[in-house]
Tab-separated table of C-alpha atoms in Angstrom:
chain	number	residue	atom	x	y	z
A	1	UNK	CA	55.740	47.783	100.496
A	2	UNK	CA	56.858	47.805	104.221
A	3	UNK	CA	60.101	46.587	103.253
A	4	UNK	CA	60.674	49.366	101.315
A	5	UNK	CA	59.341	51.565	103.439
A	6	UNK	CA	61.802	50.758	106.086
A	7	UNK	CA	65.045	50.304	103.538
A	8	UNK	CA	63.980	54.182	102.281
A	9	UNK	CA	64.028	55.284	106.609
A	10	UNK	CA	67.443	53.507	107.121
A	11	UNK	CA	68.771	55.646	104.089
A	12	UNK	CA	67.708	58.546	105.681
A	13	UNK	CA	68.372	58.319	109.361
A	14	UNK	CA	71.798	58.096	109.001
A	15	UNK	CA	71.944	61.380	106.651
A	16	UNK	CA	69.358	63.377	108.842
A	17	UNK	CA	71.987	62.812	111.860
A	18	UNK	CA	75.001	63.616	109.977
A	19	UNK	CA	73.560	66.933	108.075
A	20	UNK	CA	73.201	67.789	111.920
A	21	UNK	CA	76.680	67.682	112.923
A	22	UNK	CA	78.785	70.903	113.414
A	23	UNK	CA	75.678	73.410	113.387
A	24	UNK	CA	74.075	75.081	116.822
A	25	UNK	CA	70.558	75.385	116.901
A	26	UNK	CA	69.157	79.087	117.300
A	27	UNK	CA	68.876	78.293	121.448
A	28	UNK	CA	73.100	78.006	121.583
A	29	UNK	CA	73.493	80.850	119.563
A	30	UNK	CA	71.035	82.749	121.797
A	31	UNK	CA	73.129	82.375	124.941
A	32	UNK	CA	75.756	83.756	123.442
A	33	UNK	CA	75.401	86.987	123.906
A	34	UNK	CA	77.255	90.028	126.171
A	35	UNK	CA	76.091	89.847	129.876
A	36	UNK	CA	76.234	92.844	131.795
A	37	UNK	CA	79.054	93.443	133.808
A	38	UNK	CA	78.520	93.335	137.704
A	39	UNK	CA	80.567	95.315	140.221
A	40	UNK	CA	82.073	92.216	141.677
A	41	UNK	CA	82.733	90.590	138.680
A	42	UNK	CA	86.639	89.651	137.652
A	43	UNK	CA	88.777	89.437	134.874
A	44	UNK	CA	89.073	86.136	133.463
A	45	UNK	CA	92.662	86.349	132.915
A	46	UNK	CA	94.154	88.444	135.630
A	47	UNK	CA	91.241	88.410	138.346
A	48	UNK	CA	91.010	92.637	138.712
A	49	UNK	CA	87.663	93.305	139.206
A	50	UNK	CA	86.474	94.645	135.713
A	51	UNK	CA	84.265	98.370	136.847
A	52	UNK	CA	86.982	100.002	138.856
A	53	UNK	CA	89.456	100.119	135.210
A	54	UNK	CA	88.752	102.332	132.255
A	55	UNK	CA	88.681	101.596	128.466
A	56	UNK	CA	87.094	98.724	126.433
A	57	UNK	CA	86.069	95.773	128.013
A	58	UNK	CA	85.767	92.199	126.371
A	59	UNK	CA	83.836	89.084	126.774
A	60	UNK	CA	84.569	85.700	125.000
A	61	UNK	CA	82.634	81.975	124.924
A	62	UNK	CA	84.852	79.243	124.502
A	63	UNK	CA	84.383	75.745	123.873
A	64	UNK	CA	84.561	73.677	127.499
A	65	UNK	CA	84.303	76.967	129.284
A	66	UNK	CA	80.352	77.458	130.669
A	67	UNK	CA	78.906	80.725	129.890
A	68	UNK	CA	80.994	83.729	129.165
A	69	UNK	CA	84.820	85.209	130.130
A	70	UNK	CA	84.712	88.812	131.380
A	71	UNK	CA	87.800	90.472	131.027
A	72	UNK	CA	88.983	94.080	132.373
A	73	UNK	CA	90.160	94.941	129.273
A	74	UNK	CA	90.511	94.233	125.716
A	75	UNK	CA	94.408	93.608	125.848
A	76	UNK	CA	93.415	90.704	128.485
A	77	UNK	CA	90.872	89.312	126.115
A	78	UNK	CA	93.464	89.360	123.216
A	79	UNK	CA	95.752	88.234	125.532
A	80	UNK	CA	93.865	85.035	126.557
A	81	UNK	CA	92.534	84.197	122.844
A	82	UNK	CA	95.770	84.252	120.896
A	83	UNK	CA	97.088	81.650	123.565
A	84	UNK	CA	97.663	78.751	121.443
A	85	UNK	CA	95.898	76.340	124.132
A	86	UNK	CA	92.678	78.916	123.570
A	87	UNK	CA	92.530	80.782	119.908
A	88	UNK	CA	91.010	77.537	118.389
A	89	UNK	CA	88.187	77.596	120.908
A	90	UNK	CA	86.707	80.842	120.483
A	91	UNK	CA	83.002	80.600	119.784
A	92	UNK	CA	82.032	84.609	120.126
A	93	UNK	CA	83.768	87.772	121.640
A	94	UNK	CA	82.755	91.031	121.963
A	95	UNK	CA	84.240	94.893	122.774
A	96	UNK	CA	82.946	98.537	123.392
A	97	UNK	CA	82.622	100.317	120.545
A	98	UNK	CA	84.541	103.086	121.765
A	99	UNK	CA	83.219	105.825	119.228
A	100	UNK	CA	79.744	105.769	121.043
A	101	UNK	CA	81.057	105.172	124.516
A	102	UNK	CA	82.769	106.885	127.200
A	103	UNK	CA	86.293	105.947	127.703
A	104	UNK	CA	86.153	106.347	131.912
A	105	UNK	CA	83.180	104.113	131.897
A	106	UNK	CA	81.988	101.872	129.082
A	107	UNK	CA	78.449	101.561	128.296
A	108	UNK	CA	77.203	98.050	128.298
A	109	UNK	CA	75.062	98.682	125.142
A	110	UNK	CA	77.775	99.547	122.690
A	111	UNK	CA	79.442	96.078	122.883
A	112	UNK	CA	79.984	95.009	119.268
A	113	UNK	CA	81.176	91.858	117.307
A	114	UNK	CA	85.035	91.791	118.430
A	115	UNK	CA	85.576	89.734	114.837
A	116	UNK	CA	84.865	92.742	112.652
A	117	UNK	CA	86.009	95.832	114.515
A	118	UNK	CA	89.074	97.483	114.360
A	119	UNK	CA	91.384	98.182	116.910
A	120	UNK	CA	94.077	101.146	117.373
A	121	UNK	CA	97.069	99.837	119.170
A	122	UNK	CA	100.203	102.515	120.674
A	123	UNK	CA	98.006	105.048	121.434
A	124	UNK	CA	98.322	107.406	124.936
A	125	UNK	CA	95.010	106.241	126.666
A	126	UNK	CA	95.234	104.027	129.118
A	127	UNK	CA	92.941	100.697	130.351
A	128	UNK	CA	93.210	98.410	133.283
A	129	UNK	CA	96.557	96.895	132.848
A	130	UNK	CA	97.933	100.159	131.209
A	131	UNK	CA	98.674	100.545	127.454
A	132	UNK	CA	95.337	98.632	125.892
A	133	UNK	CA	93.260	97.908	122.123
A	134	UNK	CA	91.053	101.354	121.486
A	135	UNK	CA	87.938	99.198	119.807
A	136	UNK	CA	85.942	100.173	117.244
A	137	UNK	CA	82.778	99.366	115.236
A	138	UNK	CA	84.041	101.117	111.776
A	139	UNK	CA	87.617	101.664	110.344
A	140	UNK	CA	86.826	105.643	109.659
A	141	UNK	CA	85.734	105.652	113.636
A	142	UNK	CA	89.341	103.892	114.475
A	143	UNK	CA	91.506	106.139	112.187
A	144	UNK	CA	89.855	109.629	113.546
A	145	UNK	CA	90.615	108.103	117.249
A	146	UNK	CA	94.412	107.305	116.006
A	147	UNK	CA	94.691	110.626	114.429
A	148	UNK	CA	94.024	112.372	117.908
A	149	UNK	CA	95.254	109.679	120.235
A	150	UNK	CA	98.172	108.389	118.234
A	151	UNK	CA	98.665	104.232	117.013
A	152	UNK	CA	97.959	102.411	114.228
A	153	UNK	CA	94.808	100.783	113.145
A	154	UNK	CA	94.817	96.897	112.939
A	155	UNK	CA	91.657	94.550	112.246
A	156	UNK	CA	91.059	91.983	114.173
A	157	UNK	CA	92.999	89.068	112.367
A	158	UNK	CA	95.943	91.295	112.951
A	159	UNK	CA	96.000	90.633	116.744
A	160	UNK	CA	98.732	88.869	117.623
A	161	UNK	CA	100.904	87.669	120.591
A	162	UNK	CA	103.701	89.965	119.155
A	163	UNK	CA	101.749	92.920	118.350
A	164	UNK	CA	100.109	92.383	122.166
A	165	UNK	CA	103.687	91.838	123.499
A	166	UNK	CA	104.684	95.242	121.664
A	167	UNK	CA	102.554	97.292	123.119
């Protein structure tokens, strides 16, 4: 009966452990969230400090990188994930919903999902490195800003080095 006991344990064990790999518990996931941006904090990518700049910010967790990437706008975040070396480490990222924000000075509570917004690229406002991605939580939100501001409206798996390189 022991004997079996232990043969059923040294089925399991193995498959317990494995079933295990790839997922994050709820505690990773949890730390992964926006983080409010200080007045002395810098851009990831280009080391501006991130408050004195207007327009959408971004943040991003990437694997081998502890805690989160600031960036002083969302052309920088782009910018920095659709770098070959970085787009496969990407965990999370997140951008101002720019319907429910002011453009001057971003509210830290509208941050949404950067994944599923849209974005308006070519339009006449300007962010910290000039020309920047207008972010938004819904497509109808990113096509009323386009209509006023001018661009095009792109999701988010349409951000690429060459669209970021034509702007």
């Amino acid at each position: 009966m022991m004997r079996m006991f232990w043969s059923v344990i040294a089925l399991l064990l193995p498959l317990t452990l494995i079933s295990g790999c790839g997922k994050e518990d709820e505690s990773t996931a949890m730390v992964r969230q926006v983080v409010a941006i200080e007045s002395s904090d810098e851009c990831h990518l280009c080391g501006m400090i991130i408050t004195n700049f207007p327009g959408p910010k971004g943040q991003a967790y990437s694997r081998g990188v502890s805690g989160n990437m600031k960036f002083c706008s969302t052309r920088d975040m782009f910018a920095f994930m659709v770098d070959p070396e970085n787009q496969h480490n990407i965990q999370q990222a997140y951008v101002h919903d720019m319907a429910i924000t002011p453009w001057d000075h971003p509210d830290e509570e509208t941050y949404i999902d950067a994944k599923t917004a849209f974005y308006v690229i070519g339009h006449g406002k300007r962010g910290a490195m000039g020309p920047t991605l207008a972010s938004f939580s819904k497509r109808s939100d990113a096509q009323a800003f386009a209509e006023v501001e001018g661009g095009e409206v792109l999701p988010f798996d349409a951000i690429t080095l060459e669209v970021l390189t034509a702007m």
